[in-house]
Amino acid sequence: VQLVESGGGLVQPGGSLRLSCAASGFTFSNYAMNWYRQAPGKGREWVATIGGTFTTNYADSVKGRFTISRDNAKNTVYLQMNSLKPEDTAVYYCSRSERYWGQGTQVTVSS
């Protein structure tokens, strides 16, 4: 199993970013996929999940601002992040089953 995140960067408050996570080594469409984040000095926090049937769930802190989606043909899960706030600054990770993790991608929201 390999998970590779991309798309992080520096963005101003109120801005948007789209993260991608390319998956390989397993039958992607069979598994729910998750996004987590870890802010400096804090524990890892669950952000969103998308099931194999495209059902979605979000942490209250991102609901209405973030959208998780997947493209099973491309074995990729996305996280569209809008209306970003400084408190969204973190390393963002994708995960399968909380057992397999990517290396993370840094998101910094700052003016």
PDB file of N, CA, C and O in Angstrom, residues 2 14 16 24 31-32 39 45 56 70 76 105 111:
ATOM      1  N   GLN A   2       0.571   2.149  -0.900  1.00  0.00           N
ATOM      2  CA  GLN A   2       1.300   3.416  -0.940  1.00  0.00           C
ATOM      3  C   GLN A   2       0.302   4.547  -1.117  1.00  0.00           C
ATOM      4  O   GLN A   2      -0.605   4.463  -1.953  1.00  0.00           O
ATOM      5  N   GLY A  14      -8.970  32.820   3.961  1.00  0.00           N
ATOM      6  CA  GLY A  14     -10.058  32.959   3.000  1.00  0.00           C
ATOM      7  C   GLY A  14      -9.800  32.293   1.671  1.00  0.00           C
ATOM      8  O   GLY A  14     -10.705  32.190   0.834  1.00  0.00           O
ATOM      9  N   SER A  16      -8.197  29.106  -0.963  1.00  0.00           N
ATOM     10  CA  SER A  16      -8.546  27.712  -1.218  1.00  0.00           C
ATOM     11  C   SER A  16      -7.317  26.918  -1.645  1.00  0.00           C
ATOM     12  O   SER A  16      -6.365  27.466  -2.217  1.00  0.00           O
ATOM     13  N   SER A  24      -1.995   3.385  -4.301  1.00  0.00           N
ATOM     14  CA  SER A  24      -1.608   2.225  -5.098  1.00  0.00           C
ATOM     15  C   SER A  24      -1.381   1.037  -4.177  1.00  0.00           C
ATOM     16  O   SER A  24      -1.222   1.194  -2.964  1.00  0.00           O
ATOM     17  N   TYR A  31     -12.327   0.511  -0.546  1.00  0.00           N
ATOM     18  CA  TYR A  31     -12.001   1.036   0.775  1.00  0.00           C
ATOM     19  C   TYR A  31     -12.455   2.477   0.970  1.00  0.00           C
ATOM     20  O   TYR A  31     -12.341   3.309   0.059  1.00  0.00           O
ATOM     21  N   ALA A  32     -12.920   2.744   2.199  1.00  0.00           N
ATOM     22  CA  ALA A  32     -13.089   4.136   2.600  1.00  0.00           C
ATOM     23  C   ALA A  32     -11.715   4.783   2.726  1.00  0.00           C
ATOM     24  O   ALA A  32     -10.734   4.126   3.075  1.00  0.00           O
ATOM     25  N   ALA A  39      -1.653  19.686  13.564  1.00  0.00           N
ATOM     26  CA  ALA A  39      -1.127  21.036  13.731  1.00  0.00           C
ATOM     27  C   ALA A  39       0.092  20.994  14.645  1.00  0.00           C
ATOM     28  O   ALA A  39       0.264  20.061  15.436  1.00  0.00           O
ATOM     29  N   GLU A  45      -5.674  14.857  14.054  1.00  0.00           N
ATOM     30  CA  GLU A  45      -7.121  15.112  14.100  1.00  0.00           C
ATOM     31  C   GLU A  45      -7.777  14.592  12.829  1.00  0.00           C
ATOM     32  O   GLU A  45      -7.321  14.905  11.715  1.00  0.00           O
ATOM     33  N   THR A  56     -20.029  10.575   2.662  1.00  0.00           N
ATOM     34  CA  THR A  56     -19.010  11.436   3.250  1.00  0.00           C
ATOM     35  C   THR A  56     -19.368  11.828   4.668  1.00  0.00           C
ATOM     36  O   THR A  56     -20.546  11.922   5.031  1.00  0.00           O
ATOM     37  N   ARG A  70     -13.564  11.489  -4.435  1.00  0.00           N
ATOM     38  CA  ARG A  70     -12.660  10.440  -4.918  1.00  0.00           C
ATOM     39  C   ARG A  70     -12.924  10.178  -6.390  1.00  0.00           C
ATOM     40  O   ARG A  70     -14.044  10.356  -6.890  1.00  0.00           O
ATOM     41  N   THR A  76      -7.498   8.040  -6.691  1.00  0.00           N
ATOM     42  CA  THR A  76      -7.115   9.288  -6.028  1.00  0.00           C
ATOM     43  C   THR A  76      -8.270   9.813  -5.184  1.00  0.00           C
ATOM     44  O   THR A  76      -9.429   9.770  -5.612  1.00  0.00           O
ATOM     45  N   THR A 105       1.330  16.411   3.626  1.00  0.00           N
ATOM     46  CA  THR A 105       1.604  17.624   2.858  1.00  0.00           C
ATOM     47  C   THR A 105       1.265  18.827   3.728  1.00  0.00           C
ATOM     48  O   THR A 105       0.226  18.862   4.392  1.00  0.00           O
ATOM     49  N   SER A 111      -1.321  35.347   6.446  1.00  0.00           N
ATOM     50  CA  SER A 111      -1.218  36.549   5.628  1.00  0.00           C
ATOM     51  C   SER A 111       0.210  37.092   5.635  1.00  0.00           C
ATOM     52  O   SER A 111       0.499  38.093   4.984  1.00  0.00           O
TER      53      SER A 111
END
